[in-house]
GROMACS .gro file of C-alpha atoms in nm:
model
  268
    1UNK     CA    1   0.000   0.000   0.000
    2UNK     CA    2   0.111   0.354  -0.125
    3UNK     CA    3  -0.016   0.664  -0.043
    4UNK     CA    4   0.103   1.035  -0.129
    5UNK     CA    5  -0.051   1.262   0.029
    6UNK     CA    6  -0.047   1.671  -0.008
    7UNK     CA    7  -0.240   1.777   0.287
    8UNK     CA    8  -0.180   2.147   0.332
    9UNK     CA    9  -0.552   2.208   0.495
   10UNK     CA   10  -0.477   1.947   0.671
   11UNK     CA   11  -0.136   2.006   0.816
   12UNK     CA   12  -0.245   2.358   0.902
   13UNK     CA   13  -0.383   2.264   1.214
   14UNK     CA   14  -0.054   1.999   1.297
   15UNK     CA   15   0.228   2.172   1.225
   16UNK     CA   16   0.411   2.470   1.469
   17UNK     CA   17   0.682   2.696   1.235
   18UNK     CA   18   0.887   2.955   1.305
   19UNK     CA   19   0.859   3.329   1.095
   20UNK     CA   20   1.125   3.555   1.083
   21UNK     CA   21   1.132   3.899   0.929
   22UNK     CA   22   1.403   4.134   0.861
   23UNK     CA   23   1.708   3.927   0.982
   24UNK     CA   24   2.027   3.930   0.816
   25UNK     CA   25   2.308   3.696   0.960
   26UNK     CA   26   2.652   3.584   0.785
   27UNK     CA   27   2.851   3.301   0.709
   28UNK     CA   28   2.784   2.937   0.674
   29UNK     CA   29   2.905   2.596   0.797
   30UNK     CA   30   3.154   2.409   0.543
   31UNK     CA   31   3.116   1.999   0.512
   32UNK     CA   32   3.398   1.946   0.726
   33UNK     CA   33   3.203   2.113   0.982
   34UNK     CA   34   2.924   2.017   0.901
   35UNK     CA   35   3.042   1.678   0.947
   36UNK     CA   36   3.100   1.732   1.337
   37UNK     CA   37   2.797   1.809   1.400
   38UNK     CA   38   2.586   1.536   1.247
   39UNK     CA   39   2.395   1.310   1.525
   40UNK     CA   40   2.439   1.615   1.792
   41UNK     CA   41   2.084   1.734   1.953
   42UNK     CA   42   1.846   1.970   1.754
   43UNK     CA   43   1.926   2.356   1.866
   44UNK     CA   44   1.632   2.405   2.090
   45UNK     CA   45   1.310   2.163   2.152
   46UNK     CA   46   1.116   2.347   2.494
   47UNK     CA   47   0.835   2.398   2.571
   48UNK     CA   48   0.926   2.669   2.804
   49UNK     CA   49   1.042   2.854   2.539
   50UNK     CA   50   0.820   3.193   2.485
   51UNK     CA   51   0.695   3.269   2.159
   52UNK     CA   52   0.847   3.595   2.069
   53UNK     CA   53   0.595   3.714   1.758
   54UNK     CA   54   0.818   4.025   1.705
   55UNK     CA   55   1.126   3.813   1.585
   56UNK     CA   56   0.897   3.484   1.504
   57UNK     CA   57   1.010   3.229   1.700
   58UNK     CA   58   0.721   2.982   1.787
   59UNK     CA   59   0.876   2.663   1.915
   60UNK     CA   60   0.717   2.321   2.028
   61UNK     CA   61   0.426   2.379   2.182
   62UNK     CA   62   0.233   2.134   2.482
   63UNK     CA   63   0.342   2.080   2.823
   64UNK     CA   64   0.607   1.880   2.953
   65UNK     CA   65   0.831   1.884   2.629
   66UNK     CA   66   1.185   1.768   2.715
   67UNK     CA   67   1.493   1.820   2.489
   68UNK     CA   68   1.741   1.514   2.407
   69UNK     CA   69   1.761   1.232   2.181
   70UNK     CA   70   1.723   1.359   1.831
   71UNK     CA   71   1.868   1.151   1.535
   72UNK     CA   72   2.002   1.458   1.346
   73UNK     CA   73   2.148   1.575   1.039
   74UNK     CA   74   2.341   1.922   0.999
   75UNK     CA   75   2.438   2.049   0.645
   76UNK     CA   76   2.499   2.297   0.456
   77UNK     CA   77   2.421   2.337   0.080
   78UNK     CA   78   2.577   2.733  -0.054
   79UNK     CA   79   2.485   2.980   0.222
   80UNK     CA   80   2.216   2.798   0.379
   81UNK     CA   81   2.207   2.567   0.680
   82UNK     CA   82   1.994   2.307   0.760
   83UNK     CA   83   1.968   2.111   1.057
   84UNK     CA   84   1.687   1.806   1.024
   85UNK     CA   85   1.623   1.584   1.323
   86UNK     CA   86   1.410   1.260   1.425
   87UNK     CA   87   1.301   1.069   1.787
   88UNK     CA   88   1.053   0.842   1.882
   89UNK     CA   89   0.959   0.967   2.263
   90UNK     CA   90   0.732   0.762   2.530
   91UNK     CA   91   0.427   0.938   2.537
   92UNK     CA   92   0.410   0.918   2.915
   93UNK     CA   93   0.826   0.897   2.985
   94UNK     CA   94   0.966   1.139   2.739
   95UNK     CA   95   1.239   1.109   2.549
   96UNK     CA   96   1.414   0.746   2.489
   97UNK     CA   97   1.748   0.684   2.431
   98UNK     CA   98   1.815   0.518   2.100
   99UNK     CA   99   2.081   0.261   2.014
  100UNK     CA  100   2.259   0.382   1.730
  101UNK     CA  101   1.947   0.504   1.549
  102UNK     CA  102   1.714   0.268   1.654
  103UNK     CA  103   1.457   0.392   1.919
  104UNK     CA  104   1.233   0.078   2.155
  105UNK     CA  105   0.887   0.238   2.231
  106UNK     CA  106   0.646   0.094   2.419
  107UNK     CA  107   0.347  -0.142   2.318
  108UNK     CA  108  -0.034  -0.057   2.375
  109UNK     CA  109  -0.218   0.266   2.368
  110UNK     CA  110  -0.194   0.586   2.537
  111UNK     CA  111  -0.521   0.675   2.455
  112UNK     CA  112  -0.792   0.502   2.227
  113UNK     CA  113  -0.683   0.541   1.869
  114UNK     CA  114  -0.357   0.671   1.950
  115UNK     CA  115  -0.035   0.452   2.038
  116UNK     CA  116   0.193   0.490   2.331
  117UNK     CA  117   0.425   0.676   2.137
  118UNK     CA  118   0.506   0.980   1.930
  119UNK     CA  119   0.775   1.041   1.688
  120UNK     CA  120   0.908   1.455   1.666
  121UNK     CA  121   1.090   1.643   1.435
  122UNK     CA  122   1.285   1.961   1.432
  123UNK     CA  123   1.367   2.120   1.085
  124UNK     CA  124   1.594   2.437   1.161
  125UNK     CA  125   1.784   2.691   0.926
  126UNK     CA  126   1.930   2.943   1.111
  127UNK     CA  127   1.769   3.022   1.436
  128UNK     CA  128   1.939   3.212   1.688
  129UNK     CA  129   1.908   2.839   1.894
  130UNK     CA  130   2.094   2.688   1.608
  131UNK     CA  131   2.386   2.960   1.581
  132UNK     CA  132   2.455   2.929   1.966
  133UNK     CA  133   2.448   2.543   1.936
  134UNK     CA  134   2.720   2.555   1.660
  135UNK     CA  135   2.912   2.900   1.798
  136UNK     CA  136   2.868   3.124   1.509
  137UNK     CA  137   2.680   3.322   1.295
  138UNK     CA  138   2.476   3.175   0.992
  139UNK     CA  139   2.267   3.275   0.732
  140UNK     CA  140   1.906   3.214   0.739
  141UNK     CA  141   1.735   3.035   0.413
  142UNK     CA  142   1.382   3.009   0.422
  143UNK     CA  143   1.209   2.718   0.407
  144UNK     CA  144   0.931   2.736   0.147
  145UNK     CA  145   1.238   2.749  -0.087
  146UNK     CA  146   1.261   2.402  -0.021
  147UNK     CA  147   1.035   2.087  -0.076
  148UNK     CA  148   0.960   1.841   0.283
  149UNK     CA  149   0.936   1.465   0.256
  150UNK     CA  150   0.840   1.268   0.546
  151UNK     CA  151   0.817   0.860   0.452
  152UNK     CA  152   0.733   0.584   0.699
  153UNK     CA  153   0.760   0.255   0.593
  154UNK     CA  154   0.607  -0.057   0.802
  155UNK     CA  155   0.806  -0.422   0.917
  156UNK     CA  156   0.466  -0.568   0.663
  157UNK     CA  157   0.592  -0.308   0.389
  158UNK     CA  158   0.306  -0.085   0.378
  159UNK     CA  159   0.410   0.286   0.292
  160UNK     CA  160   0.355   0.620   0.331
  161UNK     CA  161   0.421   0.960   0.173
  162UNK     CA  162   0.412   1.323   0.290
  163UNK     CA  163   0.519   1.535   0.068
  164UNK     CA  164   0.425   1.893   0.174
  165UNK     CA  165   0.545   2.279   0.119
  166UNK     CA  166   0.612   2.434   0.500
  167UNK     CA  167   0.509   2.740   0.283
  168UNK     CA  168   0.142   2.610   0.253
  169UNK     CA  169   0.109   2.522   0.628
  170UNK     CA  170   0.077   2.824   0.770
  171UNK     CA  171  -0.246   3.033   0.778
  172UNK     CA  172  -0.079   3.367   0.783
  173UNK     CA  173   0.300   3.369   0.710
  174UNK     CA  174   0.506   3.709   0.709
  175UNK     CA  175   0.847   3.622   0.651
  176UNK     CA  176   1.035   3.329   0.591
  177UNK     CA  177   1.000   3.030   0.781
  178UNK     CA  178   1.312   2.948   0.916
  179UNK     CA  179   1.204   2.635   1.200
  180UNK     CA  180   0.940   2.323   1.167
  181UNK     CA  181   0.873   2.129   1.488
  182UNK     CA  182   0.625   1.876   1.556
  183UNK     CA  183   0.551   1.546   1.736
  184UNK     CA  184   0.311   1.325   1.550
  185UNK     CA  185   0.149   1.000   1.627
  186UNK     CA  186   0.168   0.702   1.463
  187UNK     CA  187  -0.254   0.653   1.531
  188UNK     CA  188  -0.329   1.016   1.365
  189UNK     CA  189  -0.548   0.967   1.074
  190UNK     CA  190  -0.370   1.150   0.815
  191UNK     CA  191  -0.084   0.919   0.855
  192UNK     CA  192  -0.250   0.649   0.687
  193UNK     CA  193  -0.057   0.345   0.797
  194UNK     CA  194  -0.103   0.052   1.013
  195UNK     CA  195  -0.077   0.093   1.353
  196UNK     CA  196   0.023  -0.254   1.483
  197UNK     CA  197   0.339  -0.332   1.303
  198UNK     CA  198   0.630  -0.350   1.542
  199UNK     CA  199   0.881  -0.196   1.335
  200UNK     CA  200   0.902   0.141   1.150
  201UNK     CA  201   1.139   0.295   0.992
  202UNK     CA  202   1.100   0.670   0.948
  203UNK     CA  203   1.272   0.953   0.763
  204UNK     CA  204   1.230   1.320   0.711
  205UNK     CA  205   1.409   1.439   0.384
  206UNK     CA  206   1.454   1.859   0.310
  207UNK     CA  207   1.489   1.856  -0.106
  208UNK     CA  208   1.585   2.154  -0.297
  209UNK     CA  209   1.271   2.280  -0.502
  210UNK     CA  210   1.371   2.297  -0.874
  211UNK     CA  211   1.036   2.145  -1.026
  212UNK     CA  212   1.196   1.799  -1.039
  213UNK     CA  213   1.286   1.553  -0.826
  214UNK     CA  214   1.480   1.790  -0.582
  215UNK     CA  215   1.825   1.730  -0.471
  216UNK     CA  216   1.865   1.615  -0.087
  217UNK     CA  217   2.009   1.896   0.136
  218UNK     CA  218   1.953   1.746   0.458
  219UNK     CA  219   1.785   1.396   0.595
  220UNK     CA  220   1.720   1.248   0.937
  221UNK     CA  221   1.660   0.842   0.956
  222UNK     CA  222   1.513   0.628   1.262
  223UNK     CA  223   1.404   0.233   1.300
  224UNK     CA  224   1.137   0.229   1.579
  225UNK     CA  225   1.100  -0.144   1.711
  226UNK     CA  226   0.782  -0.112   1.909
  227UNK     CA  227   0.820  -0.391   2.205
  228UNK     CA  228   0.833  -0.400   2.538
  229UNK     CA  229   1.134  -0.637   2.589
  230UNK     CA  230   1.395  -0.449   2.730
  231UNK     CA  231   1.758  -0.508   2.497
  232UNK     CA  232   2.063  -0.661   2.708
  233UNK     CA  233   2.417  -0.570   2.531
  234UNK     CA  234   2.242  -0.422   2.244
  235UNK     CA  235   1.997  -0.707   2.152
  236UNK     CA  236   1.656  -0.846   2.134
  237UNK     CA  237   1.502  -1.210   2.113
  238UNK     CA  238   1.315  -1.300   1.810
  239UNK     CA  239   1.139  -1.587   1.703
  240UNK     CA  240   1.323  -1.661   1.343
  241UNK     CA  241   1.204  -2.018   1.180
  242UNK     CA  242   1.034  -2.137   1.515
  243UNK     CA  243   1.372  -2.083   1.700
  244UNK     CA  244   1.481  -1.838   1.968
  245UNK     CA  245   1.747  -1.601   1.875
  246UNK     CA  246   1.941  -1.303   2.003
  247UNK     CA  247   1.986  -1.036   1.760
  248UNK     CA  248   2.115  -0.675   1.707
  249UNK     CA  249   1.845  -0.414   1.772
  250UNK     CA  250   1.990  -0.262   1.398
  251UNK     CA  251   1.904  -0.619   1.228
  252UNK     CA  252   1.551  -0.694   1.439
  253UNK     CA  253   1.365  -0.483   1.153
  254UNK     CA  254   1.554  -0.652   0.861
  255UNK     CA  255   1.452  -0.956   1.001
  256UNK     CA  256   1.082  -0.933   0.987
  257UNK     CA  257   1.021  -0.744   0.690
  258UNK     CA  258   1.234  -0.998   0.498
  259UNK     CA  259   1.164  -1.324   0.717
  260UNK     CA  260   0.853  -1.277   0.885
  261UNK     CA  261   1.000  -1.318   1.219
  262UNK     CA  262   0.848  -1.167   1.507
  263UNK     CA  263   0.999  -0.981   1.846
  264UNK     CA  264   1.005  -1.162   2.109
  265UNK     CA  265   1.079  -1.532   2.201
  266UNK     CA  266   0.953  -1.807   2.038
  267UNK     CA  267   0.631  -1.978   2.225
  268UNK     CA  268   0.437  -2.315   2.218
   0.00000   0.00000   0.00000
């Protein structure tokens, strides 16, 4: 199952962004620099943090939003900079620590329709959060210049397909958007995807928009195994060919999608 959706009604109501008007900042971050920075937190993800409408900044919104544990991507592509990062967070716990880039999230529901956990991501090109996480100054791009792909893809194969404009999200925007944050659930309905699989993988792609297929600037990847095992050294137990076995976290997704195996240990 494929689905492409281009919800901007939609997404209107889902999606936080950040306007900016009037800024000017200078320099950019080279690949080698770029390179340190790759898998480091997002620049800012509170909930404490004020929206300021006279220099735009509207961060996450909710209660009880806690920073940490992003998957994330920092590039550069000319004089723009783009930072792009993923997590899968417990619902009820927060943030969960991944291995590699593999996040465990809980089984069940948190509420009906809606699983235990969310996934969150952080798109960011040039905030004043992003220049003090990387200790200089940067020049802002804004992002309806570019195109947004978010694909999830299912342990059963099933797939889905948002491809969306940040510029089309926003009832009334005055400036260029310069930061995306959300935290989704797997249960909303515009995600159109089975909800009992127990592994995801998930990525958010920012493309340059030429008309074509875009060129990637800047891409965040995460496996969610959803199980409530807990991993010793780095590995679960999964039933493979009626026998119990001990496997990377990395390899448990590989393992169902292409042998039908299931998390957990084999039973009677």
């Amino acid at each position: 199952m494929t689905k492409t959706i281009f919800g901007r009604k939609l997404l209107m109501l889902a999606t936080i962004t950040v306007l900016v008007t009037g800024l000017t900042l200078t320099t950019t971050l080279d690949d080698a620099e770029a390179k340190k920075v790759k898998n480091t937190d997002v620049s800012v993800w509170d909930s404490d943090v004020s929206i300021n409408p006279i220099t735009g900044i509207f961060p996450i919104g909710g209660s009880g939003q806690i920073a940490g544990n992003f998957a994330v991507e920092t590039k550069d592509k000319k004089d723009t900079t783009i930072q792009v990062g993923l997590r899968a967070q417990d619902r009820f716990d927060g943030p969960i620590e991944p291995i590699k880039d593999v996040y465990i999230v809980p089984t069940g529901e948190s509420t009906p329709g809606l699983r235990a956990w969310n996934f969150d991501f952080s798109i960011d090109s040039g905030t004043e959060f992003l220049e003090t996480q990387l200790g200089k100054d940067l020049s802002t791009s804004n992002l309806e210049d570019f195109d947004v792909v978010l694909e999830i893809k299912d342990a059963e194969k099933n797939k889905f397909k948002l491809d969306f404009d940040l510029g089309g999200i926003n009832a009334n925007p005055v400036g260029p958007i310069i930061l995306s944050q959300q935290s989704w659930n797997i249960g909303f309905g515009f995600l159109d995807i089975p909800v009992d699989s127990e592994a995801y993988k998930i990525s958010l792609s920012v493309l340059e928009d030429d008309g074509k297929k875009g060129k990637k600037v800047a891409k965040s990847k995460i496996t969610v195994l959803v199980t409530d095992q807990v991993p010793e050294d780095g590995k679960l137990d999964i039933c493979h060919k009626e026998k119990t076995k001990s496997v990377s976290v990395k390899s448990v997704a590989k393992h169902i999608e292409k042998h039908g195996d299931t998390i957990g240990p084999c039973t009677e």
